[in-house]
Coordinates of C-alpha atoms and ligand atoms in Angstrom, one line a residue:
X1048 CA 27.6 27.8 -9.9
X1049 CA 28.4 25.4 -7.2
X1050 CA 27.4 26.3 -3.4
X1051 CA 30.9 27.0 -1.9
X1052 CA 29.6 25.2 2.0
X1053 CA 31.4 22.0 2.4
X1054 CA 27.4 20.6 2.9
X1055 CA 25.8 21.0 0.0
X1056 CA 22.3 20.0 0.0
X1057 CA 20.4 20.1 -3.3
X1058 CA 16.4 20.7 -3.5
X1059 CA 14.9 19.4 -7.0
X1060 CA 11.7 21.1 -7.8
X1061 CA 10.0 24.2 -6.2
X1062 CA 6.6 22.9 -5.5
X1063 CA 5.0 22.9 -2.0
X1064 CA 7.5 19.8 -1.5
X1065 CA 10.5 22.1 -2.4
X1066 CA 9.6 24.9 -1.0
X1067 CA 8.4 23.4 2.1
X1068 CA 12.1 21.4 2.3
X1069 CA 13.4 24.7 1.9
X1070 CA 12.2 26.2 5.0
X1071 CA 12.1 23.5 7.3
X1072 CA 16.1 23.0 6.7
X1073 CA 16.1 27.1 7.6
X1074 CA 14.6 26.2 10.4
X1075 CA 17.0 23.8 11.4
X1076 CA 19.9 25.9 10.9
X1077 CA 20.7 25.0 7.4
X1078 CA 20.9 27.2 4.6
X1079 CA 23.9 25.3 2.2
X1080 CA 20.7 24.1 0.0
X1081 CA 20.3 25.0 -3.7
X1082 CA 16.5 24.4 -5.1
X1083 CA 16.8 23.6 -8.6
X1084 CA 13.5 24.3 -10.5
X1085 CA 12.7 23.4 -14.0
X1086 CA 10.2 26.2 -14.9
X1087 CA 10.6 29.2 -14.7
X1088 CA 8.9 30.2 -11.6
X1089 CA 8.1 28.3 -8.3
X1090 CA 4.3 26.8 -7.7
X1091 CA 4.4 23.5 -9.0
X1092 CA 0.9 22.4 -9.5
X1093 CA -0.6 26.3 -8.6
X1094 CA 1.7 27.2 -11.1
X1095 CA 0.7 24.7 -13.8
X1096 CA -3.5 24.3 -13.1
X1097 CA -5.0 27.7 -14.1
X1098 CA -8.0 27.0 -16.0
X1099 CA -11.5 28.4 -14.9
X1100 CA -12.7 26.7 -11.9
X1101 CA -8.7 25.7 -10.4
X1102 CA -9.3 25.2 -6.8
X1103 CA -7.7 22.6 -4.4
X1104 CA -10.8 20.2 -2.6
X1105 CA -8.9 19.9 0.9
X1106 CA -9.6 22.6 3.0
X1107 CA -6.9 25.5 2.5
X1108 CA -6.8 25.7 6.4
X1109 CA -5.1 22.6 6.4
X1110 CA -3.6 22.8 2.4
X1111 CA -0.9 24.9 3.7
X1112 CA 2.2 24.6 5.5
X1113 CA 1.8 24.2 9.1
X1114 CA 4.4 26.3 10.1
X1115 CA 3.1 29.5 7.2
X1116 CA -0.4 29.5 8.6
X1117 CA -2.6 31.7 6.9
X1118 CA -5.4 33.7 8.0
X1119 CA -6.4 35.6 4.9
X1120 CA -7.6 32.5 3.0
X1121 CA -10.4 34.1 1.2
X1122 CA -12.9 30.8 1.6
X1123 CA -12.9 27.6 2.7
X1124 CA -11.3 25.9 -0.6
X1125 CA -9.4 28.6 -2.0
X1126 CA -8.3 28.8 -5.9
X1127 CA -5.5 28.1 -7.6
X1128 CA -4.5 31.5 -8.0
X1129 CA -4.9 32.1 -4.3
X1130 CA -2.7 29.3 -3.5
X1131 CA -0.3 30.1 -6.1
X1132 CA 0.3 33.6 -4.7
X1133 CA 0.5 32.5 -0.8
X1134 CA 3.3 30.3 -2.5
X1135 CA 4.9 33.5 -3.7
X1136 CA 5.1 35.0 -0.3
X1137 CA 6.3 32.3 1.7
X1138 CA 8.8 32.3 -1.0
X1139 CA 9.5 36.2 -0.8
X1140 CA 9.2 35.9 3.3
X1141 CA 11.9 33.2 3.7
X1142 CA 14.1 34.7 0.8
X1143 CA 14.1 31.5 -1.3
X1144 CA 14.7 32.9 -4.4
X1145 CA 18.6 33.6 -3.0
X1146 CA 18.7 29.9 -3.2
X1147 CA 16.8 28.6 -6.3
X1148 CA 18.2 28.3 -9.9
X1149 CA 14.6 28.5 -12.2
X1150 CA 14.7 27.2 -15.7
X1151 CA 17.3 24.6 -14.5
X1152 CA 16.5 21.0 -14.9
X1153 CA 18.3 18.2 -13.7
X1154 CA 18.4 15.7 -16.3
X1155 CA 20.7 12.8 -14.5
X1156 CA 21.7 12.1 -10.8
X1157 CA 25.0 9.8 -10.4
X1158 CA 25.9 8.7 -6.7
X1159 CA 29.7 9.3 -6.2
X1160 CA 30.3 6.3 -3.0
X1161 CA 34.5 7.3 -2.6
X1162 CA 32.9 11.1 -2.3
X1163 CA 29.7 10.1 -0.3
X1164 CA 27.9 12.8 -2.8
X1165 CA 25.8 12.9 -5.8
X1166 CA 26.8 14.8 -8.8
X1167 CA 23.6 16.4 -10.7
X1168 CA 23.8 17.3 -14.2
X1169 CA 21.6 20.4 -15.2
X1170 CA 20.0 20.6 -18.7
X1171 CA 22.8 23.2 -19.6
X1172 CA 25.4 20.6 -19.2
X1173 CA 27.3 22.1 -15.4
X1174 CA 27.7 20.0 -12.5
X1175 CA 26.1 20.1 -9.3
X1176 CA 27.6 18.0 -6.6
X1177 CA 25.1 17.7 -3.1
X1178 CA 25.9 15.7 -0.3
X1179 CA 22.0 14.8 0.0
X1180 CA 19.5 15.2 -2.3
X1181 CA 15.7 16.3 -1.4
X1182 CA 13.7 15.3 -4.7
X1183 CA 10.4 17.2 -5.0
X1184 CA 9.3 16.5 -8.4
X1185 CA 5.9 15.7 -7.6
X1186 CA 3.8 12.4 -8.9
X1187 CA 1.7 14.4 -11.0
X1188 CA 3.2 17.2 -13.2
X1189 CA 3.1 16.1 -16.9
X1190 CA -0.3 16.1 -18.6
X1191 CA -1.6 13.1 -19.9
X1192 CA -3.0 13.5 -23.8
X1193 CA -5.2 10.7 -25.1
X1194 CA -4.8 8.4 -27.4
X1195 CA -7.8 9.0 -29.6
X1196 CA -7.5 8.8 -33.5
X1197 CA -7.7 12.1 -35.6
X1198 CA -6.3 14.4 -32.8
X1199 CA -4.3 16.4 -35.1
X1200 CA -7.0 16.9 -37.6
X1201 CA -8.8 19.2 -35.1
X1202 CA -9.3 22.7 -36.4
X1203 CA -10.3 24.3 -33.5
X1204 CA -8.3 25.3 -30.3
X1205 CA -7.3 22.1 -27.8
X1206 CA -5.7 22.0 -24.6
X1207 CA -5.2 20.2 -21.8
X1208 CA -6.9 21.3 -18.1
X1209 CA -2.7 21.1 -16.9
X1210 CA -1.7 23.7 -19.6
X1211 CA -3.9 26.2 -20.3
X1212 CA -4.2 28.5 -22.8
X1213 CA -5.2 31.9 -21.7
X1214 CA -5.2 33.0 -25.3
X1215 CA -8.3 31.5 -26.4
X1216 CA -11.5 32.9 -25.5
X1217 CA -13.9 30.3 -24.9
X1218 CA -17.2 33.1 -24.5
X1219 CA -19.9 32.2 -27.3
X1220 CA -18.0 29.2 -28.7
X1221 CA -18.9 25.0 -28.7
X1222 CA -16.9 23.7 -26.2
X1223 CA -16.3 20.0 -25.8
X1224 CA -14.8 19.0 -22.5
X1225 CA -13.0 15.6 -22.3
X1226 CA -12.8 13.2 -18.9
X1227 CA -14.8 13.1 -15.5
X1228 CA -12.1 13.6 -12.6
X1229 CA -11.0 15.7 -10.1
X1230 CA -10.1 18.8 -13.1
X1231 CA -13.2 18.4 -15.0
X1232 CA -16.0 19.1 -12.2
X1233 CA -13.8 22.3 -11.3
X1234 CA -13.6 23.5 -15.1
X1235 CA -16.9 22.1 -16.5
X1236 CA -19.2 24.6 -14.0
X1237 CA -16.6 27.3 -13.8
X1238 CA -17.2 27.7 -18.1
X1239 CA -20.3 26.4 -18.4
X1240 CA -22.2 30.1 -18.2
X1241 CA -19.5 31.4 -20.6
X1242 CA -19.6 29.2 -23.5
X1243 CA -22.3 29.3 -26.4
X1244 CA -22.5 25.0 -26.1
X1245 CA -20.6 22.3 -23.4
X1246 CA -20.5 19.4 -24.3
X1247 CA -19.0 16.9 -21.3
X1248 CA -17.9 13.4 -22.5
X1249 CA -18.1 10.9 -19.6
X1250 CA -16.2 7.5 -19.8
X1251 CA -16.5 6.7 -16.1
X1252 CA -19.2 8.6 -13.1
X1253 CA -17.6 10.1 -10.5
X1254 CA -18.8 9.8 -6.8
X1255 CA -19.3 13.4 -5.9
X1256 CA -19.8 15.0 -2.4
X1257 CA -20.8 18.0 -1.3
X1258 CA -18.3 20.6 -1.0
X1259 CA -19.8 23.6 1.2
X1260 CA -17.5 25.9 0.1
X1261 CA -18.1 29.5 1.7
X1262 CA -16.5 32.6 1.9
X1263 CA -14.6 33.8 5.1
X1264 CA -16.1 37.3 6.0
X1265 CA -13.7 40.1 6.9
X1266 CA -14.1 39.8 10.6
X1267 CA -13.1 36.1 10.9
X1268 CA -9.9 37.0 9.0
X1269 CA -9.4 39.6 11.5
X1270 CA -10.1 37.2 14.6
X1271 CA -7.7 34.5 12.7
X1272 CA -5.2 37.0 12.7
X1273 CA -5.4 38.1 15.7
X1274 CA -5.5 35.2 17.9
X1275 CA -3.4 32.1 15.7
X1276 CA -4.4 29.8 17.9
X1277 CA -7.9 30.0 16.4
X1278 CA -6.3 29.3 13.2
X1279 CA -4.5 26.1 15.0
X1280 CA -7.9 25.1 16.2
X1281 CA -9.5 25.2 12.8
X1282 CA -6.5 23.3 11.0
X1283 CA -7.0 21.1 13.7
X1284 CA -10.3 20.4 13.9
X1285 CA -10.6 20.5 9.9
X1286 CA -7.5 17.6 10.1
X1287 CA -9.4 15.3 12.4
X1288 CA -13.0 15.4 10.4
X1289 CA -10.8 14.3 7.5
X1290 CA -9.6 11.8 9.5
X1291 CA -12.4 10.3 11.1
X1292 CA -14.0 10.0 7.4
X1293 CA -10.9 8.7 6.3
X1294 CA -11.7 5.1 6.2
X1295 CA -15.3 5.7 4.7
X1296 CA -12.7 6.6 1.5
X1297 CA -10.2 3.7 1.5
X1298 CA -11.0 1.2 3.9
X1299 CA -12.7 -1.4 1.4
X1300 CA -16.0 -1.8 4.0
X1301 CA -19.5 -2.7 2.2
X1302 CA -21.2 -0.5 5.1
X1303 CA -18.8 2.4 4.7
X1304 CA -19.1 2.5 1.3
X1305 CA -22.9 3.0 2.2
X1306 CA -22.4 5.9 4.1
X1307 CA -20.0 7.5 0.8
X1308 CA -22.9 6.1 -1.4
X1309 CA -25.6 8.2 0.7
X1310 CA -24.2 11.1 1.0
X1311 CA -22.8 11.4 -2.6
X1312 CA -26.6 10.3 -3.6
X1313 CA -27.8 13.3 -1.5
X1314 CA -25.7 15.5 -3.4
X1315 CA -26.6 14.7 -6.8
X1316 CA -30.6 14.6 -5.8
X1317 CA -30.3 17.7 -4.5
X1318 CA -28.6 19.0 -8.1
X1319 CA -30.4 17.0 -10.6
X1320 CA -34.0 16.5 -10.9
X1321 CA -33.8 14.4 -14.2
X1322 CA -34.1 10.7 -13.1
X1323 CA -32.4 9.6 -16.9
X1324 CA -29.8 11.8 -16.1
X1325 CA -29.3 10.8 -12.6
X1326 CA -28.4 7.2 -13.4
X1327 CA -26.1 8.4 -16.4
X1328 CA -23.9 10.4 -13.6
X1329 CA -24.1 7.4 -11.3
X1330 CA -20.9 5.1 -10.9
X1331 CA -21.2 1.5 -10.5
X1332 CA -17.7 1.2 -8.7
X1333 CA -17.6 0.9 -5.0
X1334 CA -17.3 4.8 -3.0
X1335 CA -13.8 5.7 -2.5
X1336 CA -12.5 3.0 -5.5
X1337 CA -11.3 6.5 -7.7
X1338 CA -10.8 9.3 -6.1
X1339 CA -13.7 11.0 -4.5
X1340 CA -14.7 14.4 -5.9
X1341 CA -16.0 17.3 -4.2
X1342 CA -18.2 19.5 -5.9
X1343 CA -21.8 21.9 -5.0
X1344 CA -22.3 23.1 -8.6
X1345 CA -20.6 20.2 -11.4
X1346 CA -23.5 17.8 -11.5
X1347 CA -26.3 20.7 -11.4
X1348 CA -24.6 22.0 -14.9
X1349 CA -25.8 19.5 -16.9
X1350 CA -29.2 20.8 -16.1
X1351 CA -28.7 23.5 -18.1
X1352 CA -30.1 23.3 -21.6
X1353 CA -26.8 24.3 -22.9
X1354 CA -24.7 21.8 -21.7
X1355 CA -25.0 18.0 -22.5
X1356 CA -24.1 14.6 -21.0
X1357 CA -22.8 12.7 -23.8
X1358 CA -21.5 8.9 -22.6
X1359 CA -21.1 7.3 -25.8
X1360 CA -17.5 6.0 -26.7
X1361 CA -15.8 8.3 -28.4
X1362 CA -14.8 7.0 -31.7
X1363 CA -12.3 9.9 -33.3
X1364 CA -11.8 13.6 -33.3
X1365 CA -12.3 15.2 -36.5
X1366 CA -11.6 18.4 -38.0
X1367 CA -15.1 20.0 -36.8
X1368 CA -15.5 18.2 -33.4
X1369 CA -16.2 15.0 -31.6
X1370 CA -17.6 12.0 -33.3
X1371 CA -19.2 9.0 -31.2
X1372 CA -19.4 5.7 -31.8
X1373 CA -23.1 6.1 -32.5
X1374 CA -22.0 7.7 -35.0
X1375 CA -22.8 11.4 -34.1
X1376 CA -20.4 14.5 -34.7
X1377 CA -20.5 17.0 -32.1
X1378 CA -19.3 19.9 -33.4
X1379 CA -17.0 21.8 -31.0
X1380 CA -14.8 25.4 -31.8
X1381 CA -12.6 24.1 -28.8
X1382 CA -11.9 20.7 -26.8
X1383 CA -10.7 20.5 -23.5
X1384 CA -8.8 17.7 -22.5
X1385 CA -9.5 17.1 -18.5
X1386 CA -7.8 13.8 -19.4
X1387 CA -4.8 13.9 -15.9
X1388 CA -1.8 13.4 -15.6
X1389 CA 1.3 10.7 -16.7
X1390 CA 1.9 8.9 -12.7
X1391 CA 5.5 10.1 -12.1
X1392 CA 6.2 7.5 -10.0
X1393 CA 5.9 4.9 -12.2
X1394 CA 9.6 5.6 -13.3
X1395 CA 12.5 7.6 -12.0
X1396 CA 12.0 11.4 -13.2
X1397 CA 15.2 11.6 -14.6
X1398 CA 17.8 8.6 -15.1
X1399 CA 19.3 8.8 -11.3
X1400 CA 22.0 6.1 -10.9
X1401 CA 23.0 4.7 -7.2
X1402 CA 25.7 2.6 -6.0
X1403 CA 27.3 -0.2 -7.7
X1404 CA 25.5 1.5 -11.4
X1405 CA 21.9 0.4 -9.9
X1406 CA 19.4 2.8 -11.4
X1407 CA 16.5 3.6 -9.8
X1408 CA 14.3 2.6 -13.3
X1409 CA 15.9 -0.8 -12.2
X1410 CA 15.2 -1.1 -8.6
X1411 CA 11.3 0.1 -9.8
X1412 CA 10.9 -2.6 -12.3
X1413 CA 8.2 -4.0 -10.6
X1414 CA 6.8 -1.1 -9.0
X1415 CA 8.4 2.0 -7.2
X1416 CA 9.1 0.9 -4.1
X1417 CA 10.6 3.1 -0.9
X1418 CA 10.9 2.9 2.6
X1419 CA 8.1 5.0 3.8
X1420 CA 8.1 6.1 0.4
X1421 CA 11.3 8.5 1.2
X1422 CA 14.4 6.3 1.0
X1423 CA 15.4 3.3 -1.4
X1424 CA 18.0 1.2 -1.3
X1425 CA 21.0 1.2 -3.2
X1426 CA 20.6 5.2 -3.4
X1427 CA 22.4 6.3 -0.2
X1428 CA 21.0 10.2 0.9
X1429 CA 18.7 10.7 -1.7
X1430 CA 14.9 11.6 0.2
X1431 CA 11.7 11.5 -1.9
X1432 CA 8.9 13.5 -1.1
X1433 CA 5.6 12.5 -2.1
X1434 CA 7.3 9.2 -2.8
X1435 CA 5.9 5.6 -3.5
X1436 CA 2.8 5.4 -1.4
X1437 CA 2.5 8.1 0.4
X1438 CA -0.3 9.8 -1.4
X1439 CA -3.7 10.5 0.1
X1440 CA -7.3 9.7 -0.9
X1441 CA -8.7 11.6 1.7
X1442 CA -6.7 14.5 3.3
X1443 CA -3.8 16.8 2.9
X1444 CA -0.7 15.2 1.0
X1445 CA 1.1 18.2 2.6
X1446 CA 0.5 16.6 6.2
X1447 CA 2.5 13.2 4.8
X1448 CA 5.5 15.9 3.2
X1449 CA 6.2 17.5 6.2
X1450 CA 6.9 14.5 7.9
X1451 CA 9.2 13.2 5.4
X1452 CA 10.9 16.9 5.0
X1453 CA 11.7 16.0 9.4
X1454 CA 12.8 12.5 8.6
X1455 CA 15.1 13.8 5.9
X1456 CA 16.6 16.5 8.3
X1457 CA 17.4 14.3 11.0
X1458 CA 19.5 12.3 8.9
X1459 CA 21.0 15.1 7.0
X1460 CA 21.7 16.4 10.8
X1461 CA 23.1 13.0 11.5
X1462 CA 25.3 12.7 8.4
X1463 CA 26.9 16.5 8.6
X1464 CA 27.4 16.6 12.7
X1465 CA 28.9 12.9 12.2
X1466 CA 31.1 13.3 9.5
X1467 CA 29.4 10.8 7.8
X1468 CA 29.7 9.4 4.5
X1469 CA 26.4 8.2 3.9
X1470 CA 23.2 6.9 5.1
X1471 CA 21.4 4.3 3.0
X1472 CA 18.1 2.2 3.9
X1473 CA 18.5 -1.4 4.3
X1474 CA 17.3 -3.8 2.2
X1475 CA 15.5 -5.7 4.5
X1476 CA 13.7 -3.4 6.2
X1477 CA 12.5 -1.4 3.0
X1478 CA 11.4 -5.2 1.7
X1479 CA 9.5 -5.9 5.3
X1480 CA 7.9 -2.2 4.7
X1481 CA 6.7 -2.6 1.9
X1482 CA 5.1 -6.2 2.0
X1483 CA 3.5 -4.7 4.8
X1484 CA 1.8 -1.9 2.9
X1485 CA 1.1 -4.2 -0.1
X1486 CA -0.9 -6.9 3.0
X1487 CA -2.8 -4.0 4.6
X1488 CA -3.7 -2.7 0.4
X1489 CA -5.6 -6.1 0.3
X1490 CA -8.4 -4.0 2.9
X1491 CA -8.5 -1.1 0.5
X1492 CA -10.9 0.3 -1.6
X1493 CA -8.7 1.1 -4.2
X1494 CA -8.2 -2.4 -6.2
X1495 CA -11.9 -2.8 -7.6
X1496 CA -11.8 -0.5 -10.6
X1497 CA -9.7 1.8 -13.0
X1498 CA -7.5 4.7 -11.9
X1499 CA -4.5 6.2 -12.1
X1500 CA -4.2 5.0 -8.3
X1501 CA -2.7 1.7 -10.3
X1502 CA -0.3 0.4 -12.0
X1503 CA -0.6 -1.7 -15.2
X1504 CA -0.3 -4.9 -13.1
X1505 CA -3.5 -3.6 -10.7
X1506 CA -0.7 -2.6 -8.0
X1507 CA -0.7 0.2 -5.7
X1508 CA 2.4 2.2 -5.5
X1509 CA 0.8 5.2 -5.3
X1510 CA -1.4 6.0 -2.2
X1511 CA -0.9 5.2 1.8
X1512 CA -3.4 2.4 3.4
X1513 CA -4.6 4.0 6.1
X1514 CA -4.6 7.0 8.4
X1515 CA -2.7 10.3 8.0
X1516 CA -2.2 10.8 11.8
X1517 CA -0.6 6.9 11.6
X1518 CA 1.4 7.5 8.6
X1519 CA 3.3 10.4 10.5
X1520 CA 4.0 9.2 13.6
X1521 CA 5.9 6.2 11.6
X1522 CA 7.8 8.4 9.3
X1523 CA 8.8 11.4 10.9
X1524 CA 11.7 10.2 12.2
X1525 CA 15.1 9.1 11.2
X1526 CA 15.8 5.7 13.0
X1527 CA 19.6 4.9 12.3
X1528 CA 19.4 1.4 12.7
X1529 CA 16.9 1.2 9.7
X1530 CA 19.7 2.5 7.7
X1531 CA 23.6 1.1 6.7
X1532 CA 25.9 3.7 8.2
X1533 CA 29.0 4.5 6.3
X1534 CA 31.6 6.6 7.7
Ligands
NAP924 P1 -8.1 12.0 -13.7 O1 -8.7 11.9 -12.4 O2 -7.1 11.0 -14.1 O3 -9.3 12.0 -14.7 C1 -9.1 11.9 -16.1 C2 -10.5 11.8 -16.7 O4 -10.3 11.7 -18.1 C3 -11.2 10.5 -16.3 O5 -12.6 10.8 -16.3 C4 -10.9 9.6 -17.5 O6 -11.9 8.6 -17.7 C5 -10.9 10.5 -18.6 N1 -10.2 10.1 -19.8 C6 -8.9 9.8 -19.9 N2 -8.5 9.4 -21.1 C7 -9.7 9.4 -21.8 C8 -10.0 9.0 -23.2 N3 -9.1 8.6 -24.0 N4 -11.3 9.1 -23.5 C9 -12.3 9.5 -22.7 N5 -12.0 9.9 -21.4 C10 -10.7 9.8 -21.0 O7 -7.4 13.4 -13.9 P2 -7.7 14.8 -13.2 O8 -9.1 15.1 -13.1 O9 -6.8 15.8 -13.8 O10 -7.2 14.5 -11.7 C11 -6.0 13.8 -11.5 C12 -5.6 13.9 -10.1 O11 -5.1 15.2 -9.9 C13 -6.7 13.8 -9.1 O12 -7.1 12.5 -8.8 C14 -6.2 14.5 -7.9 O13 -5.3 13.7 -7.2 C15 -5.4 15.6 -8.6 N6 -6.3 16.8 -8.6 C16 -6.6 17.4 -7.4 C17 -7.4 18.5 -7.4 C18 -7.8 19.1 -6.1 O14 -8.7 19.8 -6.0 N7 -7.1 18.7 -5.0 C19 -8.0 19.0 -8.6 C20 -7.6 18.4 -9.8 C21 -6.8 17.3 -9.8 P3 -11.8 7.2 -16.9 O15 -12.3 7.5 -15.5 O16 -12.8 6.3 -17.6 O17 -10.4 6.7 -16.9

């Protein structure tokens, strides 16, 4: 069903990026958008991370749109399932749903330049044709499995931290959980009490710092309520600390990196009394290098006598378990696989082809590129959110999305009251761009070690150098003379 406005505006994916899209072009007076979404419900990553322990580690007063405040946040870091469900009423509150076609994925984007429009083509075979296109998709949404030999020999229950099976019961069985990151020190804990055996298998240590989690008592979610600007103040406050201790996560400094070291030192003193153990969950790689995890409770688990460190290679998976390259099977009645996630970035989500035939595979060869990680040239009114580097190592990616949802209506707004045909970055200044972001990466901590931060080549496509508040103030706005202006 085509949108009958003569400005049609298409929305691809229903995530926080989507949704947020969604309400800022309401807010501007614009409502000929169709959000095409290609799961069945909205949510994104609340909707996909349920397993025991889901939780977001930036500060839910600040992981949330800044125009849908909420004061009911149950604690500082709330779940998965708490985030999942504010999604749901922002969604219900703005009446989204009237504009979003679920279980509808677009699986090729053409650029039409005589039409100044974009034709999508949905995994049912109909045609959508948007004058601008808001892509969503997220950079990371498909679950990375591992490449270990035997995997389908397994007899017992596996699944991945990204899809999980509510199904199996894990109480009283030999669990083996799989990878270190960001998933595993929210899932390991969270199952720990439940299972019979855990069984963590560590390639790499994570730096871990404290998380101070705490519940919000009833009569501060009455205050919050009652007087928002409390809530402001807390979003803002909670912003700036992030800030400040921003560069003590990217900025590659030797004395910053001390200050990390410390404090994620304290932490794991303070959990682990065992000084073998200690060094085993002890990275090598500089503070900040991976991402930094946040955690009060994942290192003190392996002090239980049911769960175990294990940091030999693993060698294969075999039909009762795990087996090492010391040679040891350890048996396991399920395996978790906290492995991550495929980078979306790397390549165009879908084959999306631009002016002149250019794909956007093509003008990624080397890397995805964008200017400000939201425009690329060669694909005229086409905005990415949560583009190219524009990720975060150490605040809220939302903070980078809502600029880029501004940036994207003030060209829209420029494009429909103009009677334009389309807007499209310039060359030039998307190449200046981004040899300046690669120049200031050279300062980062993010080139010393392994992580999905990088691509193949040791490149970084994926996360902003520097500060949040800096990132914002250059992207939030729509500067024509950045862009080729066709009428
Ligand atoms: P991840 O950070 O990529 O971690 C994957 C883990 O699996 C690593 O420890 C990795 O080891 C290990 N691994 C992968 N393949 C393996 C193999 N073949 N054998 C043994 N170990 C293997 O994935 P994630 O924990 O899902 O997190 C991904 C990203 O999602 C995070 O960085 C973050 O941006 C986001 N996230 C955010 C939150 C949040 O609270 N905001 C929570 C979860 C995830 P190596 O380190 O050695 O590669």
């Amino acid at each position: 069903m085509q949108d009958e406005s003569d400005f049609p505006i298409a929305i691809i994916g229903a995530g926080f990026a989507g949704i947020g899209a969604a309400i800022q072009l309401l807010q501007a007076g614009i409502d000929s958008f169709t959000i095409f979404e290609r799961a069945g419900e909205v949510g994104g990553t609340w909707r996909d991370n349920t397993y025991p322990g889901a939780a977001c580690d930036v500060p839910s007063h600040v992981y949330s749109l800044s125009f849908e405040q909420n004061p009911n946040w149950s604690q500082r870091y709330a779940t998965s399932g708490e985030i999942q469900a504010y999604l749901l009423d922002v969604v219900a509150k703005w009446d989204l749903r009237a504009h979003m076609r679920l279980d509808t994925e677009i699986v090729e984007a053409r650029f039409d330049e005589d039409a100044g429009a974009w034709h999508l083509k949905t995994g049912f075979g109909d045609q959508f044709s948007a004058r601008v296109v808001i892509a969503g998709v997220g950079g990371l949404v498909d679950p990375a499995y591992p490449e270990i030999p035997g995997m389908s020999e397994f007899e017992g229950e596996m699944m991945h931290t990204a899809r999980w099976n509510h199904e199996v019961d894990l109480s009283g069985k030999q669990v083996s959980v799989i990878g270190t990151g960001a998933s595993a020190v929210q899932v390991v804990p969270a199952i720990a009490p439940i299972v019979a055996f855990l069984t963590v298998f560590q390639r790499t240590p994570a730096w871990v710092v404290a998380k101070f989690d705490a519940f919000y008592p009833k009569w501060l979610k009455k205050l919050l309520a009652r007087f928002p600007f409390l809530l402001r103040a807390s979003r803002f406050v909670k912003y700036w600390v992030s800030e400040i201790r921003g560069p003590i996560v990217f900025y590659n400094s030797k004395l910053l990196s001390l200050i990390g070291v410390l404090l994620s030192k304290w932490n794991l003193r303070r959990q682990v009394k065992d000084p073998e153990l200690r060094k085993k969950l002890t990275p090598t790689f500089q503070f900040g290098c991976k991402r930094v995890l946040v955690s009060d409770d994942y290192w003190a688990t392996f002090e239980r006598s049911d769960v175990e460190l294990v940091t030999d290679t693993i060698e294969r998976i075999e039909a009762k378990g795990v087996r090492t390259k010391d040679g040891r099977l350890h048996e396991a009645d399920a395996i978790v696989l906290a492995t991550g996630f495929k980078l979306g970035l790397v390549t165009a989500p879908f084959p999306i082809i631009g002016r002149e035939g250019k794909t956007l595979d093509d003008a990624w060869s080397g890397g995805a590129v964008a200017y400000k990680g939201m425009t690329v040239a060669g694909f005229p009114n086409w905005f990415i959110l949560m583009g190219p580097n524009t990720g975060p190592g150490h605040t809220s990616v939302l903070v980078y999305t809502e600029a880029q949802i501004a940036h994207a209506i003030e060209a829209i707004q420029r494009i429909r009251n103009e009677g334009l045909k389309y807007v499209e970055i310039r060359q030039d200044v998307q190449d200046r761009y981004n040899e300046g972001i690669q120049k200031r990466m050279k300062h980062m901590v993010w080139g010393g070690c392994k992580s999905w931060y990088l691509n193949p080549d040791g490149s970084n496509h994926s996360l902003y150098p520097g500060f949040a508040a800096e990132y914002v103030l250059r992207a939030r706005h729509f500067k024509p003379a950045e862009y080729e202006i066709v009428k």
